[in-house]
Tab-separated table of C-alpha atoms in Angstrom:
chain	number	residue	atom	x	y	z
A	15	UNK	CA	131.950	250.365	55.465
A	16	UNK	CA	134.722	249.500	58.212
A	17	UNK	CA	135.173	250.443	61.805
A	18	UNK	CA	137.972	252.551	60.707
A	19	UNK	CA	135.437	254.928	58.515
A	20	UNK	CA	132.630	255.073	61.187
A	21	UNK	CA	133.921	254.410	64.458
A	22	UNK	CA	132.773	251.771	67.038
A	23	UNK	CA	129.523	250.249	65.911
A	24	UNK	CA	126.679	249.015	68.381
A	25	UNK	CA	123.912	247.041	67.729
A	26	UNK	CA	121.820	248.491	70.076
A	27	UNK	CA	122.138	252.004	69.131
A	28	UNK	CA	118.565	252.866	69.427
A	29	UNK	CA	117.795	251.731	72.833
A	30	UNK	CA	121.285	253.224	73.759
A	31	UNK	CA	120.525	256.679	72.396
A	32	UNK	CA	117.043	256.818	73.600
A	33	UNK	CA	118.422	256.047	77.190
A	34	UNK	CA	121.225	258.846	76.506
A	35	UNK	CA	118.942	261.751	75.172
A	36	UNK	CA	117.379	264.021	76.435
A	37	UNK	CA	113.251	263.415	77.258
B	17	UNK	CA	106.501	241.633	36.861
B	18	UNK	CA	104.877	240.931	33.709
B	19	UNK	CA	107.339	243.360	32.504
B	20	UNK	CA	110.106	241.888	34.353
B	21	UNK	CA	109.155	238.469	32.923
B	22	UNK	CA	108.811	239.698	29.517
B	23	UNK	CA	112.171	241.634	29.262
B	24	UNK	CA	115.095	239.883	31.334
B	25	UNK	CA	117.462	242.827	31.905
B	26	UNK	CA	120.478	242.138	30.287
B	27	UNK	CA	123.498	242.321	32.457
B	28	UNK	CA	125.375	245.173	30.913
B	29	UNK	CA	122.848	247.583	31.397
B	30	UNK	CA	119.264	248.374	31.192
B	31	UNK	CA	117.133	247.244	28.390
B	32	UNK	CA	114.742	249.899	26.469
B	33	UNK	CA	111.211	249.437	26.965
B	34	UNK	CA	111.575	246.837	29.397
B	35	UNK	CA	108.921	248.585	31.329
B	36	UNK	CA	105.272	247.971	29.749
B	37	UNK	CA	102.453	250.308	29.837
B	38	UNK	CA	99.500	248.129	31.025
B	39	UNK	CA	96.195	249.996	31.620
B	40	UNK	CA	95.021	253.742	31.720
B	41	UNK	CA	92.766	255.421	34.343
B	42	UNK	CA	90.709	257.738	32.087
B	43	UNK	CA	89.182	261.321	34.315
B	44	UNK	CA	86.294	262.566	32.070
B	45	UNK	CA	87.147	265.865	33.908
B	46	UNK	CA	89.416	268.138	32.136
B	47	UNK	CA	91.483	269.339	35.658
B	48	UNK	CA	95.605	267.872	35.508
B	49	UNK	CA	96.688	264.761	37.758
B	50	UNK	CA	99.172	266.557	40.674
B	51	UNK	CA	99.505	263.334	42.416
B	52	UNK	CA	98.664	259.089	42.040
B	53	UNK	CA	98.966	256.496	45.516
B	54	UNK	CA	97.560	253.439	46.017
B	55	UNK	CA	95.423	252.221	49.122
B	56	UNK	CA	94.389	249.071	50.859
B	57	UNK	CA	90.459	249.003	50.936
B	58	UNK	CA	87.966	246.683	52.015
B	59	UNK	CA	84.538	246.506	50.768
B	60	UNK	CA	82.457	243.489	50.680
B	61	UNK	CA	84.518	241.291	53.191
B	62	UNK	CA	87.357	241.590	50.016
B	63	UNK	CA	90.435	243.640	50.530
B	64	UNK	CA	92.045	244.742	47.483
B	65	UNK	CA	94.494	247.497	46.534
B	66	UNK	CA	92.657	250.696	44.625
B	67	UNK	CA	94.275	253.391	42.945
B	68	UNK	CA	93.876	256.985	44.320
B	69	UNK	CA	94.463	260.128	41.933
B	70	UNK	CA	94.804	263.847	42.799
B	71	UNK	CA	93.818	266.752	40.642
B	72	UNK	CA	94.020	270.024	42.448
B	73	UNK	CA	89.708	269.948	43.280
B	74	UNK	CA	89.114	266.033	43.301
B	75	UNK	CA	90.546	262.759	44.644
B	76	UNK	CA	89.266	259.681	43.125
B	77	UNK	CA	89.472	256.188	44.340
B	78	UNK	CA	89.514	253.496	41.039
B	79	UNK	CA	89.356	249.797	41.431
B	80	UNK	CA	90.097	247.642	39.109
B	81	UNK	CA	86.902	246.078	37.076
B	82	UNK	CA	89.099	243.705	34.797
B	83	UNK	CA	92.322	243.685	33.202
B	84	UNK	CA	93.326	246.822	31.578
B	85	UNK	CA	90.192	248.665	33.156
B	86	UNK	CA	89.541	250.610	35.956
B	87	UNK	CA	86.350	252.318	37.103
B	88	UNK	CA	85.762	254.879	39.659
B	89	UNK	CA	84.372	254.193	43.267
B	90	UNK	CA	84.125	257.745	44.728
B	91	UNK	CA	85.121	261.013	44.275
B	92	UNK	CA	85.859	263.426	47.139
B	93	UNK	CA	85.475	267.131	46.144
B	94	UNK	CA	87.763	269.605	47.655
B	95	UNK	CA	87.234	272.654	46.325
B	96	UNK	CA	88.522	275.295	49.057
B	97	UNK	CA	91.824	274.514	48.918
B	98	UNK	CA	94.046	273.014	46.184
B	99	UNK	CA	95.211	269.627	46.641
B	100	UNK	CA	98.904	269.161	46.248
B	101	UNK	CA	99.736	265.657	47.157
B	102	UNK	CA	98.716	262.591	48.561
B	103	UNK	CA	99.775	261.069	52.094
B	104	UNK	CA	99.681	257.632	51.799
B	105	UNK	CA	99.493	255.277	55.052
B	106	UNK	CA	101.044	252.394	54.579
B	107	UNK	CA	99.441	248.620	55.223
B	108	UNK	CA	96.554	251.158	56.011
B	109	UNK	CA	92.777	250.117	55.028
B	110	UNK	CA	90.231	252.417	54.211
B	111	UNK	CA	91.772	255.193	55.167
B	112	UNK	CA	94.232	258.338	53.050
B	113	UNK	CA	95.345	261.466	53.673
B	114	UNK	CA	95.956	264.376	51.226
B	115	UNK	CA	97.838	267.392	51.936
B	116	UNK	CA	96.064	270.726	50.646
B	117	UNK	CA	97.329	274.411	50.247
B	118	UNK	CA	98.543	276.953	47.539
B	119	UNK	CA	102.395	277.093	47.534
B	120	UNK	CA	102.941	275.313	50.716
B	121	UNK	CA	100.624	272.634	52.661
B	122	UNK	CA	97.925	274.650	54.774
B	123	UNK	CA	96.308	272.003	56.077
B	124	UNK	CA	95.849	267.849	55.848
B	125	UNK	CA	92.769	266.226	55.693
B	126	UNK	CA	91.629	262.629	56.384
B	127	UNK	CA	89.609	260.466	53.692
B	128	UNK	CA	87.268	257.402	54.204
B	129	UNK	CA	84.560	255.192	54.240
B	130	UNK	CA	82.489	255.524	57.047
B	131	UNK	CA	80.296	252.160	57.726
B	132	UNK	CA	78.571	253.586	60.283
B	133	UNK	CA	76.590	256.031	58.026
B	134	UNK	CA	77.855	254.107	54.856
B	135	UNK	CA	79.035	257.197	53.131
B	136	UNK	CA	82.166	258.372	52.473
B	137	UNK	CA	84.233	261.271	54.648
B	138	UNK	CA	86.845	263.536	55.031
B	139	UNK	CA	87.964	265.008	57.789
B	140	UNK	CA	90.610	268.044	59.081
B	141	UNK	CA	93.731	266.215	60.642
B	142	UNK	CA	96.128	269.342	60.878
B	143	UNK	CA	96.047	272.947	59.690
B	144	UNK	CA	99.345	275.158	59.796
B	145	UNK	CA	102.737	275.862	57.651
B	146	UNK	CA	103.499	272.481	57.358
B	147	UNK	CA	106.627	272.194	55.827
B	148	UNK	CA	107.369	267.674	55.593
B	149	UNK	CA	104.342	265.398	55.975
B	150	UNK	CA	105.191	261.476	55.809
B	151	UNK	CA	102.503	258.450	56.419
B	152	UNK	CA	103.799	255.567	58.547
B	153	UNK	CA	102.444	252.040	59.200
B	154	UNK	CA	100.265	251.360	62.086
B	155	UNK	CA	97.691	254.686	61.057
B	156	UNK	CA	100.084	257.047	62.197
B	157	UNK	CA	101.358	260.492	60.327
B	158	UNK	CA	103.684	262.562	61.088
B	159	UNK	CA	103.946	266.682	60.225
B	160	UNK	CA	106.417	269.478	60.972
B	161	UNK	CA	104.787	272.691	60.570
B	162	UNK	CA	106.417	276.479	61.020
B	163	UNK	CA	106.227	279.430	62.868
B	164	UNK	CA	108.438	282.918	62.204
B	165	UNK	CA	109.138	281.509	65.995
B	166	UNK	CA	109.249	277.997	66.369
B	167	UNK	CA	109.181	274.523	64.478
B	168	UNK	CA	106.587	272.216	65.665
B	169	UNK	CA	106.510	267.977	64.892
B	170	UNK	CA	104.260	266.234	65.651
B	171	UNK	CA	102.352	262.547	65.271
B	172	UNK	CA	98.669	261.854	65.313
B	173	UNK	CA	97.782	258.307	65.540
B	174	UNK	CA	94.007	257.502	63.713
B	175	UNK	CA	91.973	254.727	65.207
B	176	UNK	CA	90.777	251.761	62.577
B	177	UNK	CA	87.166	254.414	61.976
B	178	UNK	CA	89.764	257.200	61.292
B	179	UNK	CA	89.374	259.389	64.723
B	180	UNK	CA	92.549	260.886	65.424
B	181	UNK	CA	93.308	258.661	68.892
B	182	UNK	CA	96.640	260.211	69.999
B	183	UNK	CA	98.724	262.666	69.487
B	184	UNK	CA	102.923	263.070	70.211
B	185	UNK	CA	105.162	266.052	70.157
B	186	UNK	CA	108.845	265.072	68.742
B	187	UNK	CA	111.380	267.320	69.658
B	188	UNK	CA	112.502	269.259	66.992
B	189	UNK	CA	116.144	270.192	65.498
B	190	UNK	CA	117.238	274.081	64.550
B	191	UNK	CA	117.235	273.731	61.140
B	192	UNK	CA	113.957	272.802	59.220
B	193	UNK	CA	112.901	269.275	58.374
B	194	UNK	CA	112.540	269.232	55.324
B	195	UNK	CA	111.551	265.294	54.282
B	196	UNK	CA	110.345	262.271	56.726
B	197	UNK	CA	110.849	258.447	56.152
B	198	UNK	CA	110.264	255.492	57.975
B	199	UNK	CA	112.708	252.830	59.333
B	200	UNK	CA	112.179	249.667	58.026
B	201	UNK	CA	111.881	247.182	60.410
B	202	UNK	CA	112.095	250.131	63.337
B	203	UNK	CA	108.705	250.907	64.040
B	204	UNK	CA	109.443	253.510	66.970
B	205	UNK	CA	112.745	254.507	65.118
B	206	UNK	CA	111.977	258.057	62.521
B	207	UNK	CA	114.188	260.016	60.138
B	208	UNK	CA	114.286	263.209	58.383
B	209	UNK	CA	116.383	265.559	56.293
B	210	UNK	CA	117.143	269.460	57.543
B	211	UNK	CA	117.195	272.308	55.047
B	212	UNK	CA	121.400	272.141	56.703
B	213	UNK	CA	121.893	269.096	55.319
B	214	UNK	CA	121.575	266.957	57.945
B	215	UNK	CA	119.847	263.217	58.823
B	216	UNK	CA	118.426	263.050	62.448
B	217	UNK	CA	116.456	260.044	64.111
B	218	UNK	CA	114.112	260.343	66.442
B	219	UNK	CA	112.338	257.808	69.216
B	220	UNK	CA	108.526	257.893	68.125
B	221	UNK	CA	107.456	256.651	71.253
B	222	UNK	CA	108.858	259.345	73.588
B	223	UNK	CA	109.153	261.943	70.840
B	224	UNK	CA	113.408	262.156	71.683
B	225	UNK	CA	115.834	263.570	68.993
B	226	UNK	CA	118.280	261.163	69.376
B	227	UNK	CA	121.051	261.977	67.101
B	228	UNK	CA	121.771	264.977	64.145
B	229	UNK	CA	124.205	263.870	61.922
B	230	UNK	CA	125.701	265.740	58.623
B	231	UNK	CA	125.560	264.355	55.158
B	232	UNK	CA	128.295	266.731	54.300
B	233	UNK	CA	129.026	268.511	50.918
B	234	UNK	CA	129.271	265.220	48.833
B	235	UNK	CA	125.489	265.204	49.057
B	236	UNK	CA	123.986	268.678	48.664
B	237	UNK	CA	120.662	269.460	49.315
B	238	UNK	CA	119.271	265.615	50.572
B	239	UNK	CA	116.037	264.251	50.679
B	240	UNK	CA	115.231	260.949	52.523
B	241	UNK	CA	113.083	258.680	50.892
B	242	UNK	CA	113.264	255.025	53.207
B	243	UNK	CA	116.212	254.190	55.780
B	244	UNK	CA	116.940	250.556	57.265
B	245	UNK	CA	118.602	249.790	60.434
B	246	UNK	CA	120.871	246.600	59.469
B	247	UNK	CA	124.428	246.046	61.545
B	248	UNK	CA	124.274	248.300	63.946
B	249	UNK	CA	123.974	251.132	60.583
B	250	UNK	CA	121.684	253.018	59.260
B	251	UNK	CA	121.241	252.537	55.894
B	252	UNK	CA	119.413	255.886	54.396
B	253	UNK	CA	118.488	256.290	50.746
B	254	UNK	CA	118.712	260.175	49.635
B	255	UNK	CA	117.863	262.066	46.716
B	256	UNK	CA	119.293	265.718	45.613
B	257	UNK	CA	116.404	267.684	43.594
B	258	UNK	CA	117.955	270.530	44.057
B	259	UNK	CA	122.124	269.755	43.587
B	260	UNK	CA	123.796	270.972	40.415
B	261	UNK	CA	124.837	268.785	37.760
B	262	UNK	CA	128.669	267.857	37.604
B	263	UNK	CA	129.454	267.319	33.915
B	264	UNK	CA	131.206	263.685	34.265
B	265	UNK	CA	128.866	261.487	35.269
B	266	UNK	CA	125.296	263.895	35.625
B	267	UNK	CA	123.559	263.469	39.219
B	268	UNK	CA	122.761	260.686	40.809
B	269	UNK	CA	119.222	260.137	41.041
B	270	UNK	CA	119.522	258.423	44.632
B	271	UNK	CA	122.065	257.494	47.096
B	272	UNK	CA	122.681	255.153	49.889
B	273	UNK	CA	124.053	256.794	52.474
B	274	UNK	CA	124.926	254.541	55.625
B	275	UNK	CA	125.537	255.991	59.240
B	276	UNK	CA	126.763	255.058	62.247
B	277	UNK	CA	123.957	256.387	64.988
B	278	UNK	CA	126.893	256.259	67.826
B	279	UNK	CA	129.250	258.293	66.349
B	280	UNK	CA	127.579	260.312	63.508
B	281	UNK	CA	129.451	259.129	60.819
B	282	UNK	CA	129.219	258.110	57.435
B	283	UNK	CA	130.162	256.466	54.405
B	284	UNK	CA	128.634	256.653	51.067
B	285	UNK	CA	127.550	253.001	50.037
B	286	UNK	CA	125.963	252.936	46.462
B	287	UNK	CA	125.042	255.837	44.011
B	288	UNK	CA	122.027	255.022	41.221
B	289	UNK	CA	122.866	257.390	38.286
B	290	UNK	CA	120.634	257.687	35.530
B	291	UNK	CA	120.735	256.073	32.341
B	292	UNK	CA	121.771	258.978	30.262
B	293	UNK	CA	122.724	262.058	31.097
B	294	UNK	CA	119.677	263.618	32.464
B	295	UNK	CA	118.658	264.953	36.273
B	296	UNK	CA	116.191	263.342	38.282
B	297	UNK	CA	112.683	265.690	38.822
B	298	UNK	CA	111.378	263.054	41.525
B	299	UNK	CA	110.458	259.799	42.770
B	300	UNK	CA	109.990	257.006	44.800
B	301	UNK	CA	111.641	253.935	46.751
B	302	UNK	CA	110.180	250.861	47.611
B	303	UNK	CA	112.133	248.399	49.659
B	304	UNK	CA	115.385	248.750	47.961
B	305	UNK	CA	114.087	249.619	44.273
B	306	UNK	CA	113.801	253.155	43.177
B	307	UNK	CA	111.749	254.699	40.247
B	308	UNK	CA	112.166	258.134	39.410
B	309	UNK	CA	110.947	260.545	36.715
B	310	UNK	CA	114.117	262.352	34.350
B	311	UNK	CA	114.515	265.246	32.455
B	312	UNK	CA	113.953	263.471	29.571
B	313	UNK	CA	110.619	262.132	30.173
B	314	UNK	CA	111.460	258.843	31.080
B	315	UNK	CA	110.407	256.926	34.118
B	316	UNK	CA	113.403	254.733	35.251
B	317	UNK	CA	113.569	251.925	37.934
B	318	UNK	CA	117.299	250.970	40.015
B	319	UNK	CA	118.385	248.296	42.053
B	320	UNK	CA	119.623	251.255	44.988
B	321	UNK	CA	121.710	247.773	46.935
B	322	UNK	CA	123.652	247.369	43.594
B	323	UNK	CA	123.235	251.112	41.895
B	324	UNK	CA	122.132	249.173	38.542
B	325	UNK	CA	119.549	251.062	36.775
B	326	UNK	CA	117.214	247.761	35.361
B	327	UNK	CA	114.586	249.266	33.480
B	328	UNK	CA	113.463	252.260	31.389
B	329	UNK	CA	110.136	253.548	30.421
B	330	UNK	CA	110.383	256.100	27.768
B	331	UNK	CA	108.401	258.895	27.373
B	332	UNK	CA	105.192	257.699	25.736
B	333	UNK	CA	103.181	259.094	22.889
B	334	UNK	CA	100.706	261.277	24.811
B	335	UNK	CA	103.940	262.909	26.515
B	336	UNK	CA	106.759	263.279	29.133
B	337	UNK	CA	105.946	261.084	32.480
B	338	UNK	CA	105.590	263.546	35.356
B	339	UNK	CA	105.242	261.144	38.367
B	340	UNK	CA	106.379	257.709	39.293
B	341	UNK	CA	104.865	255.918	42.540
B	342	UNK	CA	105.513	251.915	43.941
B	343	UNK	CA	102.598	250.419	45.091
């Protein structure tokens, strides 16, 4: 799987999404 | 791993037989297994793994007496309500849960050992139209259950005794969840499948949905069975019951499906098709090894990282296999 297939990648996705979301 | 030691799988393909059939757990009682787990459970200052089995009235717990023989510890009666599976918790001790109800789950129950009153227990976690139950580490469970209104989630934490010591609402999606698995590694991090065909994570801790993504039409009708977070992916292995079989190649019996949480998108990794051309009926995954039950009676075991199938249990001489559980 590249970049190219599933756009930017970040490590801290979780913590990132959580803090994005709704509560 | 006697097996595994015994056979060496040969590297173009899976050897016959390479699977061994070690011991038998014999139920005087005439009723028909619906469902086999395994538990953690301490007796004695010893903690040892013990078999549970399901028949629709009864759950047993075996432990093992010597090699090739098992005896049974206890049986709980449950004669209201069918029994139709067994929740297992993982790294759990002393404690089970079994889900109970005619066509669909009606209600969950708890099972244990009580020391207090040194008998053994069961009592009602969750009643409803619960639609997904899974078991996660740390005692915890998690349930979506359905109204003609509204889709419920929900997790209820058990203390060590088995009291139910907290309970957390997760936000649920439009569609209904139709399968739970845990996160490797994640302990906070859940996913699911959704009758639309989709994967969504949620934050255990604060009960957020934090992302809905599709699987799209390469991968009808998924089922998660285990996901791991590696890369800033996440890696989630899927099985289709329910897709049809395409002529070529059959149907895969799992998939590894990985995602990218950020953007919701995703790239099919490894496929695990079965030996010969039969469907999968159902199964398990373990890590990253799969064992699932075929069409043909077979039980058959994959390497999902490498889609290598690397052994095969045919059908023995009593008859087809109907269930195949890691432990």
């Amino acid at each position: 799987c590249s970049e190219s297939d599933l756009g930017p990648i970040s490590l801290n996705w979780f913590e990132e999404l959580s803090a994005e979301a709704p509560p | 791993d006697v097996a595994e030691q015994l056979s060496p799988v040969l590297p173009d393909g899976p050897r016959e037989e390479s699977l061994q059939f070690l011991s038998e757990l014999k139920d005087s009682s005439c009723s028909c297994a619906v469902d086999v787990s395994t538990v953690w459970w301490a007796a004695a200052g010893c903690r040892e793994l013990r078999v549970v089995t399901a028949s629709e009235s009864a759950v047993s717990l075996w432990e093992p007496l010597a090699p090739d023989c098992w005896g049974r510890v206890h049986t709980w009666h449950l004669t209201e309500i069918p029994v139709i599976q067994i929740v297992p918790l993982p790294d759990t001790c002393n404690l089970v849960c079994v889900a109970l109800g005619e066509l669909e789950i009606g209600e969950i129950r708890l099972l244990l050992y009580s020391s207090e009153t040194d008998s053994f227990k069961h009592s009602l976690v969750k009643t409803g139209n619960i639609k997904a139950v899974v078991g996660l580490k740390d005692r915890r469970l998690v349930s979506s259950s359905r109204t003609m209104q509204e889709q419920q989630l929900e997790m209820v934490s058990f203390s060590e005794t088995g009291g139910s010591k907290d309970r957390q609402t997760l936000m649920p999606p439009e569609e209904t969840v139709t399968a739970f698995a845990e996160v490797e590694g994640m302990r906070e991090a859940l996913v699911g499948t959704t009758a639309g065909n989709s994967v969504v994570v949620w934050n255990l801790k604060t009960g957020q949905l934090l992302r809905k993504m599709q699987v799209g039409y390469s991968y009808p009708a998924s089922i998660c069975h285990r996901a791991y977070s590696d890369s800033g992916l996440l890696f989630v292995v899927l099985s289709h019951p329910h897709a049809k079989e395409s002529e070529s190649c059959g149907s895969p019996a799992f998939r590894v499906v990985a995602f990218n949480p950020r953007t919701g998108r995703s790239a099919g990794v490894m496929f695990s098709c079965p030996p010969c051309p039969r469907r999968y009926l159902e199964g398990d995954v373990w890590d990253t090894a799969g064992a699932a039950v075929l069409t043909s009676g077979a039980v058959a075991v994959w390497d999902l990282l490498r889609g290598r199938c690397t052994a095969v249990l045919p059908p023995g001489p009593a008859g087809h296999w109907a269930l195949a559980r890691w432990a």
